[in-house]
Coordinates of C-alpha atoms in Angstrom, one line a residue:
Chain A
M1138 CA 91.9 113.7 43.3
T1139 CA 92.1 112.4 39.6
S1140 CA 94.6 109.2 41.3
A1141 CA 91.9 108.4 43.7
T1142 CA 88.6 108.5 41.0
A1143 CA 91.7 106.3 38.8
V1144 CA 91.4 103.2 41.6
R1145 CA 88.4 103.3 42.5
P1146 CA 87.5 100.6 40.3
A1147 CA 89.8 98.3 41.6
G1148 CA 86.8 97.1 43.8
G1149 CA 84.0 98.7 46.1
A1150 CA 85.4 98.7 49.4
A1151 CA 88.3 101.2 48.0
P1152 CA 86.2 104.3 48.2
R1153 CA 85.4 104.2 51.4
R1154 CA 89.0 103.2 52.8
A1155 CA 90.3 106.4 50.9
G1156 CA 87.3 108.3 52.5
S1157 CA 87.9 107.4 55.5
G1158 CA 91.4 108.8 56.7
P1159 CA 90.9 108.8 60.6
G1160 CA 89.3 105.1 60.5
R1161 CA 91.8 104.2 58.8
R1162 CA 94.5 105.5 61.1
L1163 CA 93.3 104.3 63.7
R1164 CA 92.9 100.6 62.6
R1165 CA 96.7 100.9 61.7
H1166 CA 97.1 102.4 65.0
V1167 CA 95.3 99.0 66.7
R1168 CA 97.6 97.0 64.7
R1169 CA 101.0 98.7 65.8
Y1170 CA 100.1 99.0 69.4
W1171 CA 97.0 96.3 69.7
Q1172 CA 98.7 94.8 73.0
L1173 CA 98.4 98.4 74.6
W1174 CA 95.1 99.1 73.5
A1175 CA 93.8 95.5 74.5
M1176 CA 95.0 96.6 78.0
V1177 CA 93.1 99.6 78.2
A1178 CA 90.1 97.8 76.2
P1179 CA 88.2 96.4 78.9
A1180 CA 88.3 99.8 81.4
I1181 CA 87.0 101.6 78.0
A1182 CA 84.1 98.9 78.2
F1183 CA 83.5 99.4 81.5
V1184 CA 83.1 102.6 81.6
A1185 CA 81.4 102.6 78.4
V1186 CA 78.6 100.3 79.9
F1187 CA 78.0 102.1 82.8
A1188 CA 78.5 105.4 82.7
Y1189 CA 78.1 106.4 78.8
V1190 CA 75.5 104.5 78.1
P1191 CA 73.8 105.8 81.2
M1192 CA 74.4 109.3 79.2
Y1193 CA 72.9 108.2 76.4
G1194 CA 70.0 107.2 78.5
L1195 CA 69.3 110.7 79.8
Q1196 CA 66.6 111.5 77.0
L1197 CA 64.8 109.9 79.1
A1198 CA 63.9 113.1 80.5
F1199 CA 62.4 115.1 77.2
R1200 CA 60.3 111.5 76.4
E1201 CA 57.5 109.4 78.0
F1202 CA 58.6 106.4 79.3
D1203 CA 57.1 103.6 78.1
F1204 CA 57.6 100.2 79.8
A1205 CA 57.8 98.1 76.6
A1206 CA 59.7 100.4 74.4
G1207 CA 62.5 100.5 76.7
I1208 CA 64.5 103.8 77.2
T1209 CA 64.9 105.0 74.4
G1210 CA 61.4 104.3 72.6
G1211 CA 58.9 106.8 74.2
D1212 CA 57.2 109.5 73.3
W1213 CA 59.0 112.6 72.6
V1214 CA 57.5 115.4 75.5
G1215 CA 59.7 118.2 75.6
L1216 CA 60.5 119.5 78.9
K1217 CA 56.7 118.9 79.9
Y1218 CA 59.1 116.8 82.9
F1219 CA 61.4 119.8 83.9
Q1220 CA 58.3 122.1 83.2
Q1221 CA 56.4 120.0 85.7
F1222 CA 59.1 119.7 88.3
F1223 CA 59.7 123.7 88.2
D1224 CA 56.2 124.0 88.8
S1225 CA 55.5 121.7 91.6
P1226 CA 55.5 123.2 95.2
Q1227 CA 58.6 121.1 96.3
F1228 CA 60.8 122.9 93.3
W1229 CA 61.8 125.6 95.8
T1230 CA 62.2 123.8 99.6
L1231 CA 64.5 121.0 96.8
L1232 CA 66.1 123.0 95.9
R1233 CA 67.0 125.5 99.4
N1234 CA 67.7 122.6 101.2
T1235 CA 70.1 121.4 98.5
V1236 CA 71.5 124.3 98.5
V1237 CA 71.8 124.9 102.0
I1238 CA 73.0 121.7 103.3
S1239 CA 75.4 121.3 100.3
T1240 CA 77.2 125.0 100.6
S1241 CA 77.8 124.5 104.6
T1242 CA 79.7 121.5 103.8
L1243 CA 81.5 122.7 101.2
V1244 CA 82.3 125.8 103.6
A1245 CA 83.1 123.9 106.8
G1246 CA 84.2 121.4 104.8
F1247 CA 86.8 123.4 102.5
V1248 CA 87.8 125.7 105.7
A1249 CA 88.6 122.5 108.8
P1250 CA 91.3 120.5 106.7
I1251 CA 93.6 123.8 106.1
A1252 CA 93.5 124.9 109.8
L1253 CA 94.1 121.3 111.0
A1254 CA 97.2 121.4 108.7
L1255 CA 98.6 124.3 109.4
M1256 CA 98.4 123.6 113.1
V1257 CA 99.6 120.0 112.7
N1258 CA 102.1 121.5 111.1
Q1259 CA 103.5 123.1 114.0
V1260 CA 103.6 120.6 115.9
L1261 CA 107.2 119.3 116.1
G1262 CA 108.3 115.8 116.2
R1263 CA 108.0 113.7 113.6
R1264 CA 106.3 110.6 115.0
R1265 CA 103.9 113.2 118.0
K1266 CA 102.9 115.1 114.5
K1267 CA 102.7 112.0 112.6
F1268 CA 100.4 110.1 115.4
L1269 CA 98.3 113.3 115.5
Q1270 CA 97.7 113.4 111.9
T1271 CA 97.0 109.5 111.6
A1272 CA 94.5 109.6 114.6
T1273 CA 92.7 112.7 112.6
Y1274 CA 91.8 110.7 109.4
L1275 CA 91.4 106.9 110.7
P1276 CA 87.5 108.1 110.9
H1277 CA 87.5 108.3 107.1
F1278 CA 87.7 104.6 106.8
I1279 CA 84.5 104.3 109.0
S1280 CA 81.0 103.6 106.6
I1281 CA 78.5 106.0 106.5
V1282 CA 75.9 103.7 107.6
V1283 CA 78.2 103.6 111.1
I1284 CA 78.3 106.5 111.1
V1285 CA 74.6 107.8 111.4
G1286 CA 74.6 104.8 113.7
M1287 CA 76.9 106.7 116.0
L1288 CA 75.2 109.7 115.8
Q1289 CA 72.2 108.5 117.1
V1290 CA 73.1 106.7 119.8
F1291 CA 75.1 110.2 121.1
L1292 CA 72.0 112.1 120.4
S1293 CA 70.1 109.9 122.3
P1294 CA 67.6 112.6 124.4
T1295 CA 67.9 110.5 127.1
S1296 CA 71.6 108.6 127.3
G1297 CA 73.5 110.0 124.8
L1298 CA 77.3 110.4 124.9
I1299 CA 77.5 113.6 123.1
T1300 CA 74.2 114.9 124.9
R1301 CA 75.2 114.5 127.9
V1302 CA 78.3 116.3 127.6
V1303 CA 76.4 119.2 126.4
G1304 CA 74.3 118.6 129.6
L1305 CA 77.3 119.4 131.3
F1306 CA 77.1 122.9 129.6
G1307 CA 74.0 123.1 131.0
V1308 CA 71.5 122.4 128.0
D1309 CA 69.3 119.4 129.2
G1310 CA 67.4 117.3 127.3
A1311 CA 68.7 118.3 123.5
N1312 CA 66.9 116.4 120.7
F1313 CA 69.1 116.6 118.1
F1314 CA 67.9 113.9 115.9
G1315 CA 64.1 115.2 116.6
S1316 CA 64.9 118.9 115.9
A1317 CA 64.8 120.2 112.2
D1318 CA 67.1 122.7 113.4
A1319 CA 69.7 121.1 114.9
F1320 CA 69.9 118.4 111.3
V1321 CA 72.3 120.8 109.1
P1322 CA 74.2 121.8 112.3
V1323 CA 75.2 117.6 112.9
Y1324 CA 75.3 116.7 109.3
V1325 CA 78.3 119.6 108.8
V1326 CA 80.0 119.1 112.4
S1327 CA 80.0 115.1 111.9
D1328 CA 81.1 115.6 108.1
V1329 CA 83.8 117.9 109.3
W1330 CA 84.6 115.3 111.1
Q1331 CA 85.1 112.3 109.8
H1332 CA 86.7 114.0 106.9
A1333 CA 89.2 116.8 107.9
G1334 CA 92.0 114.2 109.2
W1335 CA 91.8 113.0 105.7
N1336 CA 91.6 116.0 103.6
S1337 CA 94.4 117.6 105.1
I1338 CA 97.0 115.1 104.3
I1339 CA 97.0 117.3 100.7
Y1340 CA 98.0 120.7 102.6
L1341 CA 100.5 119.2 104.8
A1342 CA 102.4 117.7 101.7
A1343 CA 102.1 121.0 100.7
L1344 CA 103.6 122.5 103.7
A1345 CA 106.8 120.6 103.9
G1346 CA 107.5 121.4 100.6
V1347 CA 107.8 124.9 101.7
D1348 CA 112.0 125.8 101.9
P1349 CA 113.0 126.3 104.9
Q1350 CA 115.3 129.2 104.7
L1351 CA 111.7 130.9 103.8
Y1352 CA 110.6 130.4 107.1
E1353 CA 114.5 131.8 108.6
A1354 CA 114.1 134.8 106.7
A1355 CA 111.0 135.6 108.5
K1356 CA 112.3 135.3 111.8
I1357 CA 115.0 137.4 111.4
D1358 CA 113.0 140.0 110.2
G1359 CA 111.3 140.1 113.3
A1360 CA 108.6 137.9 112.4
G1361 CA 106.0 136.4 115.1
R1362 CA 104.4 132.9 115.2
F1363 CA 101.0 133.9 113.7
S1364 CA 102.4 136.2 111.4
I1365 CA 105.0 133.3 109.5
I1366 CA 101.7 131.3 109.7
R1367 CA 99.8 134.1 108.2
H1368 CA 102.5 135.3 105.2
V1369 CA 104.7 132.1 104.7
D1370 CA 102.8 128.9 105.4
V1371 CA 98.9 129.9 104.1
P1372 CA 100.7 131.5 100.8
A1373 CA 102.2 128.0 100.1
L1374 CA 98.6 126.5 100.5
V1375 CA 96.4 128.5 97.8
P1376 CA 97.3 126.6 95.0
T1377 CA 95.9 123.3 96.4
M1378 CA 93.5 125.3 98.3
I1379 CA 91.8 126.7 94.4
V1380 CA 92.1 123.2 92.2
L1381 CA 90.2 121.7 95.6
L1382 CA 87.6 124.5 96.0
V1383 CA 87.3 124.3 92.1
L1384 CA 87.0 120.7 92.6
N1385 CA 84.2 121.1 95.0
M1386 CA 82.4 123.7 93.2
G1387 CA 81.3 120.6 90.6
N1388 CA 79.4 119.0 93.9
V1389 CA 77.7 121.9 95.0
L1390 CA 74.1 119.8 94.1
N1391 CA 76.0 116.8 94.9
T1392 CA 74.7 116.3 98.5
G1393 CA 75.9 113.4 99.8
F1394 CA 72.5 110.8 99.3
E1395 CA 73.4 108.2 101.5
K1396 CA 74.3 110.4 104.8
I1397 CA 71.1 112.6 104.1
F1398 CA 68.8 109.9 103.4
L1399 CA 70.1 107.5 106.4
M1400 CA 69.5 111.0 108.6
Q1401 CA 66.4 111.6 107.2
N1402 CA 62.9 111.2 109.9
P1403 CA 59.6 112.4 109.3
L1404 CA 60.4 114.9 112.3
N1405 CA 63.6 116.8 110.1
L1406 CA 62.1 115.4 106.4
G1407 CA 61.4 120.2 105.8
V1408 CA 65.1 120.7 105.5
S1409 CA 66.2 117.4 104.9
E1410 CA 64.4 116.3 101.9
V1411 CA 67.4 117.1 98.7
I1412 CA 67.0 116.5 95.5
A1413 CA 69.1 114.1 95.0
T1414 CA 67.1 111.9 98.2
Y1415 CA 63.6 113.3 96.2
V1416 CA 65.5 111.8 92.8
Y1417 CA 65.0 108.4 95.0
K1418 CA 61.7 108.7 96.0
I1419 CA 59.6 109.9 93.0
G1420 CA 62.0 107.1 91.0
I1421 CA 62.8 103.7 92.3
L1422 CA 60.4 103.9 95.1
S1423 CA 56.6 105.6 92.5
N1424 CA 58.2 104.3 89.5
Q1425 CA 58.1 107.4 88.1
F1426 CA 60.7 107.3 85.8
S1427 CA 60.9 109.9 83.1
Y1428 CA 60.0 113.0 85.5
A1429 CA 63.1 111.8 87.6
T1430 CA 65.5 111.7 85.6
A1431 CA 64.3 115.2 84.3
I1432 CA 65.0 116.1 87.8
G1433 CA 68.5 114.4 87.8
L1434 CA 69.5 115.9 85.4
F1435 CA 68.4 119.4 86.0
N1436 CA 70.9 118.2 88.9
T1437 CA 74.0 117.4 87.0
L1438 CA 73.7 120.7 84.8
I1439 CA 74.2 122.7 87.3
N1440 CA 76.7 120.7 89.1
F1441 CA 78.5 120.5 85.7
A1442 CA 77.9 124.6 85.6
F1443 CA 79.9 125.7 88.3
L1444 CA 82.1 123.6 87.8
V1445 CA 83.1 124.7 84.4
V1446 CA 82.4 128.6 85.7
A1447 CA 84.5 128.1 89.0
N1448 CA 87.3 127.0 86.9
Q1449 CA 87.5 129.8 84.0
I1450 CA 87.6 132.0 87.8
A1451 CA 90.1 130.6 88.6
K1452 CA 92.2 130.5 85.3
R1453 CA 91.6 134.1 84.7
V1454 CA 92.5 135.1 88.6
S1455 CA 95.5 132.8 89.3
N1456 CA 96.9 130.7 86.9
T1457 CA 95.3 127.3 88.4
S1458 CA 92.8 125.4 86.8
L1459 CA 91.8 121.4 86.3
W1460 CA 92.0 122.0 82.2
Chain B
M750 CA 119.8 144.7 111.7
R751 CA 121.5 141.0 113.0
R752 CA 120.3 139.7 116.2
P753 CA 122.0 137.6 118.7
L754 CA 121.4 133.7 117.2
A755 CA 120.8 133.5 120.8
A756 CA 117.8 135.6 120.5
L757 CA 116.9 133.6 118.2
R758 CA 116.3 130.2 119.9
R759 CA 115.4 131.7 123.5
D760 CA 111.6 130.7 123.6
T761 CA 110.4 134.3 124.3
P762 CA 107.0 134.8 126.6
G763 CA 105.0 134.3 122.9
D764 CA 106.8 131.2 122.0
L765 CA 105.7 130.1 125.6
A766 CA 102.1 130.9 125.1
F767 CA 102.4 129.9 121.7
K768 CA 103.1 126.4 122.8
A769 CA 100.8 126.2 125.3
L770 CA 98.2 127.5 123.1
L771 CA 99.1 124.7 120.7
A772 CA 98.9 121.9 122.5
A773 CA 96.0 122.2 124.1
C774 CA 94.5 122.5 120.2
S775 CA 96.3 119.0 119.7
V776 CA 95.0 117.3 122.9
L777 CA 91.7 118.4 121.9
V778 CA 91.6 117.7 118.3
L779 CA 93.3 113.9 119.1
L780 CA 90.2 113.8 121.7
L781 CA 87.9 114.7 119.2
A782 CA 88.9 112.5 116.7
L783 CA 89.7 108.8 119.1
Y784 CA 87.4 109.2 122.1
P785 CA 84.1 108.7 119.8
I786 CA 85.5 105.9 118.4
Y787 CA 87.0 104.5 122.0
F788 CA 83.8 105.7 123.5
V789 CA 82.2 103.1 121.4
V790 CA 84.5 100.0 122.5
I791 CA 84.4 100.2 125.9
A792 CA 80.3 100.7 126.1
S793 CA 79.6 97.3 123.8
V794 CA 81.3 96.0 126.8
S795 CA 79.8 97.7 130.5
D796 CA 76.5 97.2 131.7
P797 CA 74.2 99.2 129.8
A798 CA 72.1 100.7 132.5
M799 CA 76.2 102.1 133.5
V800 CA 76.7 103.1 129.9
A801 CA 72.7 104.5 130.2
T802 CA 73.2 106.2 133.3
G803 CA 76.7 107.8 132.3
R804 CA 78.7 106.3 134.3
V805 CA 81.2 104.7 131.7
W806 CA 83.7 107.5 130.5
I807 CA 87.0 106.0 130.8
V808 CA 87.0 102.2 131.5
P809 CA 84.6 99.5 131.0
R810 CA 82.1 99.1 133.8
E811 CA 80.4 95.6 134.9
I812 CA 81.8 93.9 132.3
S813 CA 79.1 92.5 130.3
W814 CA 79.1 90.8 127.2
F815 CA 75.2 90.6 126.4
G816 CA 75.4 92.5 123.5
Y817 CA 78.1 90.4 121.3
E818 CA 76.1 87.2 122.7
Q819 CA 73.0 88.5 120.7
I820 CA 75.4 89.4 117.8
L821 CA 76.8 86.0 117.9
A822 CA 73.3 84.5 117.1
D823 CA 72.1 87.1 114.7
E824 CA 71.9 84.9 111.4
R825 CA 72.1 88.5 109.5
I826 CA 75.1 89.6 110.7
W827 CA 77.0 86.6 109.7
N828 CA 75.1 86.7 106.2
G829 CA 75.8 89.6 105.5
Y830 CA 79.5 89.5 106.5
R831 CA 79.8 86.7 104.0
N832 CA 78.4 88.5 101.4
T833 CA 80.4 91.6 102.0
L834 CA 83.3 89.8 102.2
V835 CA 82.4 87.6 98.9
Y836 CA 82.5 91.3 97.2
A837 CA 84.8 93.5 98.2
L838 CA 87.6 89.7 97.7
A839 CA 86.1 89.5 93.5
G840 CA 85.1 93.4 93.1
T841 CA 88.7 94.5 94.3
A842 CA 90.1 91.6 92.6
L843 CA 88.2 93.0 89.3
N844 CA 88.9 96.3 90.2
L845 CA 93.1 95.8 89.8
L846 CA 92.7 93.8 87.1
V847 CA 90.7 96.1 85.0
T848 CA 92.7 99.7 86.8
M849 CA 96.4 98.2 86.3
P850 CA 97.1 97.8 82.8
A851 CA 94.7 100.5 82.0
A852 CA 96.5 102.7 83.7
F853 CA 100.1 101.0 82.3
T854 CA 98.5 102.2 78.5
L855 CA 97.3 105.3 79.6
S856 CA 101.3 106.1 81.2
R857 CA 103.1 105.3 78.2
R858 CA 103.8 108.3 76.1
E859 CA 104.0 106.7 72.2
F860 CA 100.4 105.8 73.0
R861 CA 98.8 109.0 71.1
P862 CA 95.3 108.5 71.8
R863 CA 96.3 108.5 75.5
R864 CA 95.2 112.1 75.5
V865 CA 91.9 111.8 74.1
L866 CA 90.8 108.7 76.3
M867 CA 91.8 110.7 79.1
F868 CA 89.4 112.9 78.3
F869 CA 86.9 110.0 78.1
F870 CA 87.5 108.8 81.6
A871 CA 88.0 111.6 83.6
F872 CA 84.8 113.5 82.1
T873 CA 82.5 110.5 84.4
M874 CA 83.6 112.0 87.2
F875 CA 82.0 115.4 87.1
F876 CA 79.3 114.2 84.3
S877 CA 77.1 111.1 85.1
G878 CA 73.2 110.0 83.2
G879 CA 72.5 109.6 87.1
L880 CA 70.1 107.3 89.2
I881 CA 67.5 106.0 86.7
P882 CA 69.2 105.6 83.6
M883 CA 71.3 103.7 85.8
Y884 CA 68.5 102.1 87.3
L885 CA 67.0 101.4 83.7
L886 CA 70.1 100.0 82.3
L887 CA 70.8 97.6 85.1
R888 CA 67.5 96.6 84.8
D889 CA 67.7 95.4 81.3
L890 CA 71.0 94.0 81.9
N891 CA 69.7 91.5 84.3
L892 CA 71.7 92.9 87.2
L893 CA 68.8 93.6 89.6
D894 CA 69.3 91.4 92.5
N895 CA 71.8 89.7 90.9
W896 CA 75.2 89.4 93.0
L897 CA 77.2 90.9 90.1
V898 CA 75.9 94.3 90.5
F899 CA 78.0 94.6 93.5
I900 CA 81.4 94.0 91.4
L901 CA 80.5 95.0 87.6
P902 CA 79.5 98.6 87.2
S903 CA 82.0 99.8 89.5
A904 CA 84.9 98.2 88.2
V905 CA 87.0 101.4 87.1
N906 CA 87.2 104.0 89.8
V907 CA 88.5 106.8 87.5
F908 CA 90.1 108.8 90.3
N909 CA 92.0 105.3 91.4
L910 CA 93.1 105.1 87.3
I911 CA 94.2 108.7 87.7
I912 CA 96.8 107.8 91.0
A913 CA 98.0 104.6 89.2
R914 CA 98.5 106.8 86.2
S915 CA 100.8 109.2 87.3
F916 CA 102.3 106.1 89.5
F917 CA 103.8 104.3 86.6
E918 CA 104.3 107.9 84.7
H919 CA 106.5 108.9 87.6
S920 CA 108.0 105.9 88.4
L921 CA 108.9 104.0 86.0
P922 CA 112.1 104.9 83.9
E923 CA 112.1 105.0 80.1
E924 CA 115.1 103.3 80.0
L925 CA 113.7 100.2 81.8
H926 CA 111.4 99.8 79.0
E927 CA 114.2 100.8 76.3
A928 CA 116.1 98.0 77.6
A929 CA 113.5 95.5 78.0
S930 CA 112.7 96.2 74.4
I931 CA 115.9 95.4 73.1
D932 CA 115.9 92.6 75.5
G933 CA 112.8 91.0 72.3
A934 CA 110.1 91.9 75.5
N935 CA 107.1 93.0 74.1
Y936 CA 104.6 95.2 76.0
F937 CA 102.8 92.4 77.7
Q938 CA 105.7 90.7 79.0
F939 CA 106.9 94.7 79.8
F940 CA 103.8 94.9 82.1
A941 CA 104.0 91.8 83.6
R942 CA 107.7 91.3 84.8
I943 CA 108.6 94.4 85.0
A944 CA 106.3 97.0 85.4
L945 CA 103.4 95.4 87.8
P946 CA 106.6 94.2 90.4
L947 CA 108.0 97.4 90.9
S948 CA 104.3 99.0 91.4
M949 CA 103.1 96.9 94.9
P950 CA 103.2 99.9 96.1
I951 CA 100.5 101.7 94.2
L952 CA 98.8 98.6 93.4
S953 CA 98.3 98.1 97.6
V954 CA 97.4 101.7 97.7
I955 CA 94.0 101.4 94.8
G956 CA 93.6 97.9 96.6
L957 CA 93.1 98.9 99.7
Y958 CA 90.7 102.3 98.8
Y959 CA 88.5 99.4 96.4
L960 CA 88.4 97.6 99.1
V961 CA 87.0 100.2 101.9
Q962 CA 85.2 101.1 99.0
H963 CA 83.4 97.5 98.6
W964 CA 83.6 97.0 102.4
N965 CA 81.2 100.7 102.8
D966 CA 78.9 100.4 99.7
F967 CA 75.4 100.9 101.2
F968 CA 73.9 102.7 97.8
T969 CA 73.7 99.5 95.5
G970 CA 72.6 97.5 98.1
L971 CA 69.2 99.8 98.8
V972 CA 68.8 101.0 95.1
F973 CA 69.4 97.5 92.9
V974 CA 68.7 94.7 95.3
R975 CA 65.4 93.5 97.1
D976 CA 66.4 89.8 97.7
Y977 CA 68.0 90.5 101.5
S978 CA 69.4 87.1 101.0
L979 CA 72.1 88.8 98.9
Q980 CA 72.4 92.0 101.0
P981 CA 75.9 93.0 102.0
L982 CA 76.3 94.0 105.7
Q983 CA 75.7 97.8 105.3
I984 CA 72.0 97.0 104.5
V985 CA 71.9 94.7 107.8
L986 CA 73.7 97.7 109.6
R987 CA 71.3 99.8 108.5
D988 CA 68.4 98.1 110.1
I989 CA 70.0 97.6 113.0
L990 CA 71.8 100.6 113.7
I991 CA 68.9 103.1 112.1
S992 CA 65.7 101.3 111.4
N993 CA 66.0 99.8 115.1
Q994 CA 65.0 96.5 113.7
A995 CA 64.2 94.0 116.4
F996 CA 67.4 91.3 117.3
S997 CA 66.0 87.7 117.1
G998 CA 66.6 87.4 120.5
G999 CA 63.6 89.5 121.0
A1000 CA 65.9 92.9 122.7
G1001 CA 66.3 95.2 119.9
G1002 CA 63.0 96.9 118.7
A1003 CA 63.4 100.4 120.3
G1004 CA 60.6 102.1 119.4
G1005 CA 57.4 101.7 121.8
A1006 CA 58.8 100.8 124.7
G1007 CA 60.1 104.3 125.1
A1008 CA 63.6 106.0 124.9
G1009 CA 65.5 105.5 128.5
S1010 CA 63.7 102.0 128.8
Y1011 CA 65.0 99.2 130.4
A1012 CA 64.8 97.6 126.3
Q1013 CA 66.3 100.6 124.8
Q1014 CA 69.0 100.3 127.1
Y1015 CA 69.6 96.7 126.0
A1016 CA 69.2 98.0 122.5
D1017 CA 72.0 100.6 122.8
Q1018 CA 74.2 97.6 124.1
I1019 CA 73.9 95.0 120.8
K1020 CA 74.5 98.9 118.7
Y1021 CA 77.4 99.7 120.6
G1022 CA 78.7 95.6 119.6
V1023 CA 77.6 96.2 116.3
I1024 CA 79.1 99.2 115.2
V1025 CA 82.4 97.8 116.8
V1026 CA 82.0 94.0 114.8
S1027 CA 81.4 96.3 111.2
T1028 CA 84.3 98.1 111.6
L1029 CA 86.6 96.2 113.4
P1030 CA 87.9 94.8 110.2
V1031 CA 89.3 98.6 109.2
I1032 CA 90.2 99.5 112.6
V1033 CA 92.7 96.9 113.5
L1034 CA 94.1 96.9 110.0
Y1035 CA 94.1 100.8 110.1
P1036 CA 97.8 101.0 111.7
F1037 CA 99.3 99.1 109.6
L1038 CA 98.1 100.4 106.3
Q1039 CA 97.9 103.8 107.0
R1040 CA 101.1 104.9 104.9
Y1041 CA 99.5 103.2 102.2
F1042 CA 96.7 105.1 101.6
E1043 CA 98.3 108.8 102.6
K1044 CA 100.7 107.4 100.1
G1045 CA 97.6 107.5 97.6
V1046 CA 96.7 110.7 98.1
M1047 CA 100.5 112.2 98.0
I1048 CA 101.1 110.2 94.4
G1049 CA 97.6 111.6 93.1
A1050 CA 98.6 114.5 94.1
V1051 CA 101.4 114.9 91.9
K1052 CA 99.0 115.8 88.8
G1053 CA 95.4 114.9 89.8

């Protein structure tokens, strides 16, 4: 303490330097490792500008948007826009649609890759296994626009491929795109079709790591094929399942905006309008920036809460967690 | 207790049933995955009336190139194609230029701030400012209706950054760096001459991920760009496939003529053709690239 005061007269800059220990450490670190810093700096800059500046802009949800004053210049209105959203007639519909679509996708999208991996893993012969695996994840790389386009031609009530196949089973002229009831099943099934193969890769890797002795032991104990799957394969997948489930929980309300938006039509809007598409329409198409920001923030917060809670549960129950 | 080994080898009736079930399921899954894609291809070159009446199942019938002729003549598609090529190539180049060095730094154990920085990056995977603040930011930066909007905001994909970092951590032996430092190499030299040449597998993997991401990007064009001459392929595809916009040749506007009509059949053929044309690069490259795609998942899984 005394020595610090003794140094002070040396110059105006001295006390500031002495007072900012971490800052000085950082500066020394940057000087020592400037090349490493230089390599990571562009990435930091891009993420700071295009991810953190918009987070700072979230305060718009609590302000009146002022065209001249910019994002942070408008009058503070507190929770007005959140209140407006909760009171709006759309609130419960949007929430219900979002939850229905995302949880059905979450469940089907979670189970299908596991089942697929367990099945592919049983196939004998490296090349056959490889071929099956490769074929199933090809659809993952098709763009969403093309997927929805394919759905439209395949589900056309008069000439669609799927309509005709369904017709073979006695359902004539099914109009999948024109009916609100079919929206969620079509969305979920096509999602599983597109991504189950890709998402099964990670499970297949986990299965490849199972100790072969376990299989031998199970066989000697007289376990049948299904009970080997049940008692050896499935337990081997549990850690992977938990990590993926937690990650997916963080996206509970993050329904795929693009696909839903593209699949929307006046006939299914009652079940297909979700928070993400509503934010786009309110914000970008009708310029109610503050209101749309508030709705978006609500969505993000719910997701974040789900992620944190799911992670805590996973940590307590199984010692597996993201952080 | 011990059974003769032969009993383990011979197929019991249960085993046979299991194998039959497995084979049936495999074939079904294979058909489900590939047939829709195959059908699009054969439908795009078959006579539209044959397709519409359900007589095309296994091979194309009464070959007709009408759809492709229409597509070849359509200015929008080729303009969109060109735009997408430019955005995808320039974008991927920038992606790699930014991601690889950053991943290298984050993989260095002596670089203490890396934990804080990893949090700084990973946090953005779970929390974001959302659509409107992003829109207003891009407006302030004059990036709306600007081709750079397809490239700059997506410069870093945190997931790919983590994959690349894991690769550097796990497959770059520390001895290499020690040896290089003894020879007087600094970090730049070590990265450029040793680390990067050794990381071609991961460079290909995340390069491909980025390329596909740009190729399939629909959102950016939809939300941030009004100028049609800047629009990428996916927006043009949306207009043709989903909004049923008419083709220059007059075919394609489906709505009024009534479903199942003659015009509708030709519109459908054009759609099949457009799907083939737009997805062709991915499908053709796919068999050669798939092992790279898969590798990315594996490396990413080592430590997410």
